[in-house]
């Protein structure tokens, strides 16, 4: 249940600050009260998936073992309520009261079904003695007949004087009395021959035939009656399905929050402050997944500051800028993509109510998180990698709002250099000027750094490296300023390209840098007059509602 609830929360993060804070309050209490957290998690491990078990009961597919598991779980609810009896947070308070009908249902199931019921529910052995009077009477009669047959061999040996006489059973012929060929002359007159074999003759008696018929009929009747009693019990569970589902949702939520609290304690997460503004301010943020794959202390944290807001100067971030759009440059494999993703994950985790991997954070609620990352194609429908990239970019530009978070990892890299740079420039400019969405734009087009000098809500950041005579060292630190090169050739060398290829690439790079005029005129040629004329031709953007739906 907890796994499914966590998945729902991730897929449906909250837009309501009140709801987010309710989850944060529960995590906070569990973080501060370690004994409560451990007792709660230990007890939750003993509760089965009552949501799914109830669904099976309601649909008539639950087995006897399912009902036993459900009963054991329902009988743990009072213990769960006792553990959280002094809790103050809303999600734990929801567990403090257990409806008597659920406890009674659990006791009834446990009193009706045997301790370890069989897999198949139509073959008997399900119901305890004392549950149904008719069932008990039928079992007593069947037991008497079984005892009579069990004693038949001793009785008949004494009556006939045949010491080798045996009583047996097979599915084809039923019960029989076996006598060897050498003792046939001692067979009583009331024996009726049933089967002849090579070394023996098999007989029955009128009493044995009568008892056999009663035993076989009684077994069928017993199995049928047990099945009817079980079905009534299963239907009773189905009648309480809605009540049990409500409890299961509360238990699942507590399970998720206890797990998030455990992670917060052992991974050093902080409680983010959620505000109505547009700011995204993260101090020493970390990627929650990547840091787990590295040795302790190896991950380099980085801070983030996006969106103008009243809280922008309350946290100790070195740069005073709080832009809407960050142009992020730096070498390949230096950590740009990791930085993008960690910002998105921190925002997502915060809006599902979790603590986040950072030292401090103030986060405005996002209506949507848009991403354009990675290289993907869809050749089956005729879409190249670049076409998929453009489709994703178009979706962002057509739907993003000032309350959105946009994460772009390379735009325009799948086409000619001039085309790609032009598209990247126009996209960045549109996001900063027209949409004003909070955006991090990772790119190798260093020419985009010019935007920071032209637009007040754009800032340049770079992932720094230490350049040595024969190598580069990735520092993985995001700092203000724009990089002027990508060290792509050095990355190729690190990857193992032949030295002759690296040397030739440097020669070609020198010629390109010497003669290229790609950056000439960006400041003069793409000025305010050009942007103004473009805006006049642009159709007006559909206004967005300020109302925020809740979960």
Coordinates of C-alpha atoms in Angstrom, one line a residue, residues 158-537:
X158 CA -11.0 -61.7 14.9
X159 CA -14.4 -62.7 13.3
X160 CA -13.0 -64.7 10.4
X161 CA -9.8 -66.0 11.9
X162 CA -7.8 -64.9 8.9
X163 CA -4.7 -63.2 10.2
X164 CA -3.6 -61.8 6.8
X165 CA -6.9 -60.0 6.1
X166 CA -6.4 -56.4 5.1
X167 CA -8.7 -53.4 4.6
X168 CA -7.8 -51.0 1.8
X169 CA -9.0 -48.2 -0.4
X170 CA -8.5 -46.9 -3.9
X171 CA -10.2 -44.2 -5.9
X172 CA -11.6 -46.6 -8.5
X173 CA -13.2 -49.3 -6.3
X174 CA -13.5 -47.5 -2.9
X175 CA -13.0 -49.5 0.3
X176 CA -12.4 -53.3 0.2
X177 CA -11.4 -56.3 2.2
X178 CA -8.4 -58.1 0.8
X179 CA -7.9 -61.9 1.3
X180 CA -5.1 -64.0 -0.2
X181 CA -5.9 -66.9 -2.5
X182 CA -4.9 -69.5 0.1
X183 CA -7.5 -68.3 2.6
X184 CA -10.5 -68.1 0.3
X185 CA -12.1 -71.2 1.9
X186 CA -12.4 -69.2 5.2
X187 CA -14.3 -66.3 3.7
X188 CA -17.7 -65.7 5.5
X189 CA -20.9 -66.0 3.6
X190 CA -21.8 -62.3 3.9
X191 CA -18.7 -61.3 2.0
X192 CA -19.4 -60.1 -1.6
X193 CA -16.7 -60.5 -4.2
X194 CA -15.7 -57.1 -5.7
X195 CA -12.4 -57.7 -7.6
X196 CA -10.2 -60.6 -8.4
X197 CA -6.4 -60.2 -8.7
X198 CA -3.5 -62.7 -9.3
X199 CA -2.7 -63.3 -5.6
X200 CA -5.8 -62.1 -3.8
X201 CA -9.5 -61.6 -3.8
X202 CA -11.2 -58.4 -2.8
X203 CA -14.5 -58.3 -1.0
X204 CA -17.1 -55.9 0.5
X205 CA -19.8 -56.4 3.1
X206 CA -23.2 -54.7 3.3
X207 CA -22.1 -52.6 6.3
X208 CA -18.9 -51.6 4.6
X209 CA -20.8 -50.5 1.5
X210 CA -23.2 -48.4 3.6
X211 CA -20.4 -46.8 5.6
X212 CA -18.5 -46.0 2.4
X213 CA -21.5 -44.3 0.8
X214 CA -22.0 -42.2 3.9
X215 CA -18.4 -41.2 4.1
X216 CA -18.1 -40.1 0.5
X217 CA -21.4 -38.3 0.6
X218 CA -20.5 -36.6 3.9
X219 CA -17.2 -35.4 2.5
X220 CA -18.9 -33.7 -0.4
X221 CA -21.6 -32.2 2.0
X222 CA -18.9 -31.1 4.4
X223 CA -16.9 -29.4 1.7
X224 CA -20.0 -27.7 0.3
X225 CA -21.1 -26.4 3.7
X226 CA -17.6 -25.1 4.6
X227 CA -17.5 -23.3 1.3
X228 CA -20.8 -21.7 1.9
X229 CA -19.7 -20.5 5.4
X230 CA -16.5 -19.1 3.9
X231 CA -18.4 -17.2 1.2
X232 CA -20.7 -15.6 3.8
X233 CA -17.6 -14.5 5.7
X234 CA -16.0 -13.1 2.5
X235 CA -19.2 -11.3 1.7
X236 CA -19.1 -9.7 5.2
X237 CA -15.7 -8.4 4.4
X238 CA -16.9 -7.0 1.1
X239 CA -19.7 -5.1 2.9
X240 CA -17.0 -3.2 5.0
X241 CA -14.9 -2.5 1.9
X242 CA -15.2 1.2 2.0
X243 CA -14.4 1.5 5.7
X244 CA -11.4 -0.7 5.3
X245 CA -10.2 1.3 2.2
X246 CA -10.3 4.5 4.3
X247 CA -8.2 2.9 6.9
X248 CA -5.8 1.5 4.3
X249 CA -5.3 5.0 2.9
X250 CA -4.4 6.3 6.3
X251 CA -2.0 3.4 7.0
X252 CA -0.4 3.8 3.6
X253 CA 0.1 7.5 4.1
X254 CA 1.7 6.9 7.5
X255 CA 3.9 4.3 5.9
X256 CA 5.1 6.8 3.2
X257 CA 5.7 9.6 5.7
X258 CA 7.6 7.3 8.1
X259 CA 9.8 6.2 5.2
X260 CA 10.4 9.8 4.1
X261 CA 11.2 10.7 7.7
X262 CA 13.7 7.8 7.9
X263 CA 15.5 9.1 4.8
X264 CA 15.4 12.7 6.0
X265 CA 17.2 11.6 9.2
X266 CA 19.9 9.4 7.7
X267 CA 20.5 11.5 4.6
X268 CA 20.5 14.9 6.2
X269 CA 17.5 16.4 4.4
X270 CA 15.9 19.7 5.5
X271 CA 12.3 20.9 5.7
X272 CA 11.7 23.3 2.8
X273 CA 9.7 26.5 3.5
X274 CA 6.8 26.6 1.0
X275 CA 5.6 30.0 -0.1
X276 CA 3.1 31.5 -2.5
X277 CA 5.8 33.5 -4.4
X278 CA 7.9 32.5 -7.4
X279 CA 11.2 32.0 -5.6
X280 CA 13.2 28.8 -5.8
X281 CA 16.1 29.3 -3.3
X282 CA 18.1 26.2 -2.5
X283 CA 21.3 26.3 -0.3
X284 CA 23.7 23.4 -0.9
X285 CA 21.2 21.2 -2.8
X286 CA 22.1 17.7 -3.7
X287 CA 20.9 15.1 -6.2
X288 CA 19.0 12.5 -4.0
X289 CA 19.9 9.6 -6.3
X290 CA 23.4 10.4 -7.5
X291 CA 24.7 11.1 -4.0
X292 CA 23.7 7.6 -3.0
X293 CA 25.9 6.1 -5.8
X294 CA 29.0 7.9 -4.5
X295 CA 31.0 7.4 -1.4
X296 CA 29.9 9.5 1.6
X297 CA 31.0 13.1 1.2
X298 CA 32.0 12.9 -2.4
X299 CA 28.9 14.6 -3.9
X300 CA 29.5 18.4 -4.4
X301 CA 26.4 20.4 -3.3
X302 CA 25.3 23.5 -5.2
X303 CA 23.0 26.3 -4.5
X304 CA 20.2 27.7 -6.7
X305 CA 18.4 31.0 -6.8
X306 CA 15.5 31.6 -9.3
X307 CA 12.5 33.9 -9.4
X308 CA 12.2 37.3 -7.8
X309 CA 10.5 37.1 -4.4
X310 CA 10.4 38.7 -1.0
X311 CA 12.4 35.9 0.5
X312 CA 15.3 36.2 -1.9
X313 CA 17.8 37.8 0.6
X314 CA 17.0 35.6 3.6
X315 CA 19.3 32.7 2.7
X316 CA 23.1 32.8 2.5
X317 CA 23.7 32.5 -1.2
X318 CA 26.8 34.2 -2.5
X319 CA 25.2 35.7 -5.6
X320 CA 22.6 38.4 -5.0
X321 CA 20.9 37.8 -8.4
X322 CA 17.6 36.1 -8.4
X323 CA 16.9 35.7 -12.1
X324 CA 14.0 34.1 -14.0
X325 CA 16.4 32.4 -16.4
X326 CA 19.9 31.0 -15.8
X327 CA 22.2 30.2 -18.7
X328 CA 24.3 27.4 -17.5
X329 CA 27.5 26.6 -19.4
X330 CA 30.4 24.3 -18.7
X331 CA 32.3 21.3 -20.0
X332 CA 30.7 18.0 -21.0
X333 CA 30.5 15.6 -18.0
X334 CA 31.1 18.4 -15.5
X335 CA 27.7 18.1 -13.8
X336 CA 25.3 20.4 -15.7
X337 CA 22.7 17.7 -16.3
X338 CA 22.9 16.5 -12.7
X339 CA 22.4 20.1 -11.5
X340 CA 19.3 20.5 -13.6
X341 CA 17.8 17.3 -12.4
X342 CA 18.5 17.9 -8.8
X343 CA 16.7 21.2 -8.9
X344 CA 13.7 19.5 -10.5
X345 CA 13.7 16.6 -8.0
X346 CA 14.0 18.9 -5.0
X347 CA 11.0 20.9 -6.2
X348 CA 9.0 17.7 -6.9
X349 CA 10.0 16.2 -3.5
X350 CA 8.9 19.4 -1.7
X351 CA 5.5 19.4 -3.4
X352 CA 4.8 15.8 -2.5
X353 CA 5.4 16.9 1.1
X354 CA 8.9 15.4 1.6
X355 CA 12.0 16.9 3.1
X356 CA 14.6 17.7 0.5
X357 CA 18.4 17.1 0.1
X358 CA 19.7 20.6 0.9
X359 CA 20.9 22.6 3.9
X360 CA 18.1 25.2 3.5
X361 CA 15.3 25.8 1.0
X362 CA 12.5 28.3 0.3
X363 CA 10.4 27.2 -2.6
X364 CA 7.4 28.7 -4.3
X365 CA 4.8 26.3 -5.5
X366 CA 5.1 25.3 -9.2
X367 CA 2.1 24.6 -11.3
X368 CA 4.1 22.3 -13.6
X369 CA 7.7 21.1 -14.1
X370 CA 8.8 21.0 -17.8
X371 CA 11.9 19.2 -18.9
X372 CA 13.7 18.9 -22.2
X373 CA 16.6 16.5 -21.4
X374 CA 18.3 13.7 -23.2
X375 CA 18.4 12.5 -26.8
X376 CA 15.4 10.5 -27.9
X377 CA 13.9 9.6 -31.2
X378 CA 10.7 7.9 -32.5
X379 CA 11.7 6.5 -35.8
X380 CA 8.6 4.3 -36.1
X381 CA 6.5 7.5 -36.6
X382 CA 9.1 9.3 -38.6
X383 CA 10.4 11.6 -35.9
X384 CA 14.1 12.2 -35.7
X385 CA 15.9 13.1 -32.5
X386 CA 15.8 16.8 -33.4
X387 CA 12.1 16.6 -34.3
X388 CA 11.4 15.1 -30.8
X389 CA 13.4 17.8 -29.3
X390 CA 11.5 20.5 -31.1
X391 CA 8.2 18.9 -30.2
X392 CA 9.1 18.9 -26.5
X393 CA 10.3 22.5 -26.8
X394 CA 7.1 23.6 -28.5
X395 CA 5.0 22.0 -25.8
X396 CA 7.0 23.9 -23.2
X397 CA 6.7 27.3 -24.9
X398 CA 2.9 26.8 -25.5
X399 CA 2.0 25.7 -22.0
X400 CA 4.5 27.1 -19.5
X401 CA 3.4 30.0 -17.2
X402 CA 5.3 32.3 -14.8
X403 CA 4.6 29.7 -12.0
X404 CA 6.3 26.9 -14.0
X405 CA 9.8 25.5 -13.6
X406 CA 11.5 24.8 -16.9
X407 CA 14.6 22.7 -17.2
X408 CA 16.3 22.6 -20.6
X409 CA 19.4 20.5 -21.3
X410 CA 20.6 21.5 -24.7
X411 CA 18.3 23.0 -27.3
X412 CA 19.3 23.1 -31.0
X413 CA 22.1 20.7 -30.9
X414 CA 20.6 18.3 -33.4
X415 CA 20.9 20.6 -36.4
X416 CA 23.3 22.9 -38.1
X417 CA 25.3 25.2 -35.8
X418 CA 23.7 28.5 -37.0
X419 CA 20.2 27.0 -37.0
X420 CA 20.7 25.5 -33.5
X421 CA 22.1 28.6 -32.0
X422 CA 19.4 30.8 -33.5
X423 CA 16.7 28.5 -32.1
X424 CA 18.3 28.3 -28.7
X425 CA 18.6 32.1 -28.5
X426 CA 15.0 32.7 -29.5
X427 CA 13.7 30.0 -27.1
X428 CA 15.7 31.5 -24.2
X429 CA 14.7 35.0 -25.0
X430 CA 11.0 34.0 -25.2
X431 CA 11.1 32.2 -21.9
X432 CA 12.8 35.2 -20.2
X433 CA 10.8 38.0 -21.8
X434 CA 7.3 36.7 -22.6
X435 CA 6.6 33.7 -20.3
X436 CA 9.0 34.7 -17.4
X437 CA 9.0 31.1 -16.3
X438 CA 11.7 30.1 -13.8
X439 CA 14.2 28.4 -16.1
X440 CA 17.6 26.8 -16.1
X441 CA 19.0 26.5 -19.6
X442 CA 22.1 24.3 -19.9
X443 CA 23.9 24.8 -23.2
X444 CA 27.2 24.6 -25.0
X445 CA 26.3 27.7 -27.0
X446 CA 28.4 30.2 -25.1
X447 CA 27.0 33.0 -27.3
X448 CA 23.9 32.8 -25.2
X449 CA 25.8 34.4 -22.3
X450 CA 25.2 37.7 -24.2
X451 CA 21.6 37.5 -23.1
X452 CA 22.5 38.4 -19.5
X453 CA 23.8 41.8 -20.6
X454 CA 20.7 42.4 -22.6
X455 CA 17.9 41.2 -20.3
X456 CA 17.7 42.1 -16.6
X457 CA 16.1 38.8 -15.5
X458 CA 18.8 36.5 -17.1
X459 CA 22.0 35.5 -15.3
X460 CA 25.0 33.4 -16.4
X461 CA 26.3 30.5 -14.4
X462 CA 29.0 28.0 -15.1
X463 CA 30.2 24.6 -13.9
X464 CA 33.8 25.3 -13.0
X465 CA 36.9 23.2 -13.9
X466 CA 40.5 23.4 -13.0
X467 CA 42.6 23.5 -16.1
X468 CA 46.1 21.8 -16.0
X469 CA 48.7 21.7 -18.7
X470 CA 47.9 18.2 -19.7
X471 CA 44.4 17.6 -18.2
X472 CA 41.3 19.2 -16.7
X473 CA 39.8 18.5 -13.3
X474 CA 36.0 18.7 -12.9
X475 CA 35.1 20.6 -9.8
X476 CA 31.4 20.1 -10.2
X477 CA 30.8 23.6 -8.6
X478 CA 28.1 25.9 -10.1
X479 CA 29.4 29.5 -9.9
X480 CA 28.3 32.9 -11.3
X481 CA 29.7 33.7 -14.7
X482 CA 29.7 32.1 -18.2
X483 CA 32.2 29.6 -19.5
X484 CA 33.9 30.5 -22.8
X485 CA 34.6 26.9 -23.9
X486 CA 33.4 23.4 -23.4
X487 CA 36.6 21.3 -23.3
X488 CA 35.0 18.8 -25.6
X489 CA 38.3 17.7 -27.1
X490 CA 39.7 17.1 -23.6
X491 CA 36.6 15.0 -22.7
X492 CA 37.2 13.0 -25.9
X493 CA 40.8 12.4 -24.8
X494 CA 39.5 11.2 -21.4
X495 CA 37.2 8.9 -23.2
X496 CA 40.1 7.3 -25.0
X497 CA 40.2 8.8 -28.5
X498 CA 43.5 8.1 -30.3
X499 CA 46.1 10.8 -29.7
X500 CA 46.4 11.5 -33.4
X501 CA 42.6 12.3 -33.5
X502 CA 42.9 14.6 -30.5
X503 CA 45.9 16.4 -32.1
X504 CA 44.1 16.9 -35.4
X505 CA 40.9 18.0 -33.6
X506 CA 42.9 20.8 -31.8
X507 CA 44.3 21.9 -35.1
X508 CA 40.9 22.1 -36.7
X509 CA 39.5 23.9 -33.6
X510 CA 42.2 26.5 -33.8
X511 CA 41.3 27.3 -37.4
X512 CA 37.6 27.5 -36.7
X513 CA 38.1 29.8 -33.7
X514 CA 40.4 32.0 -35.8
X515 CA 38.0 32.5 -38.7
X516 CA 34.6 32.1 -37.1
X517 CA 32.3 35.1 -37.0
X518 CA 29.4 33.4 -35.3
X519 CA 29.3 35.8 -32.3
X520 CA 29.9 38.9 -34.3
X521 CA 27.0 41.4 -34.0
X522 CA 24.9 39.5 -31.5
X523 CA 24.7 42.5 -29.2
X524 CA 24.2 45.0 -32.0
X525 CA 22.2 42.8 -34.5
X526 CA 19.8 41.2 -32.0
X527 CA 18.8 44.3 -30.0
X528 CA 15.7 45.7 -28.5
X529 CA 14.3 47.0 -31.8
X530 CA 14.4 43.5 -33.4
X531 CA 12.7 41.9 -30.3
X532 CA 10.1 44.7 -30.3
X533 CA 9.2 44.0 -33.9
X534 CA 8.9 40.3 -33.2
X535 CA 6.5 40.9 -30.3
X536 CA 4.2 43.0 -32.5
X537 CA 3.8 40.1 -34.9

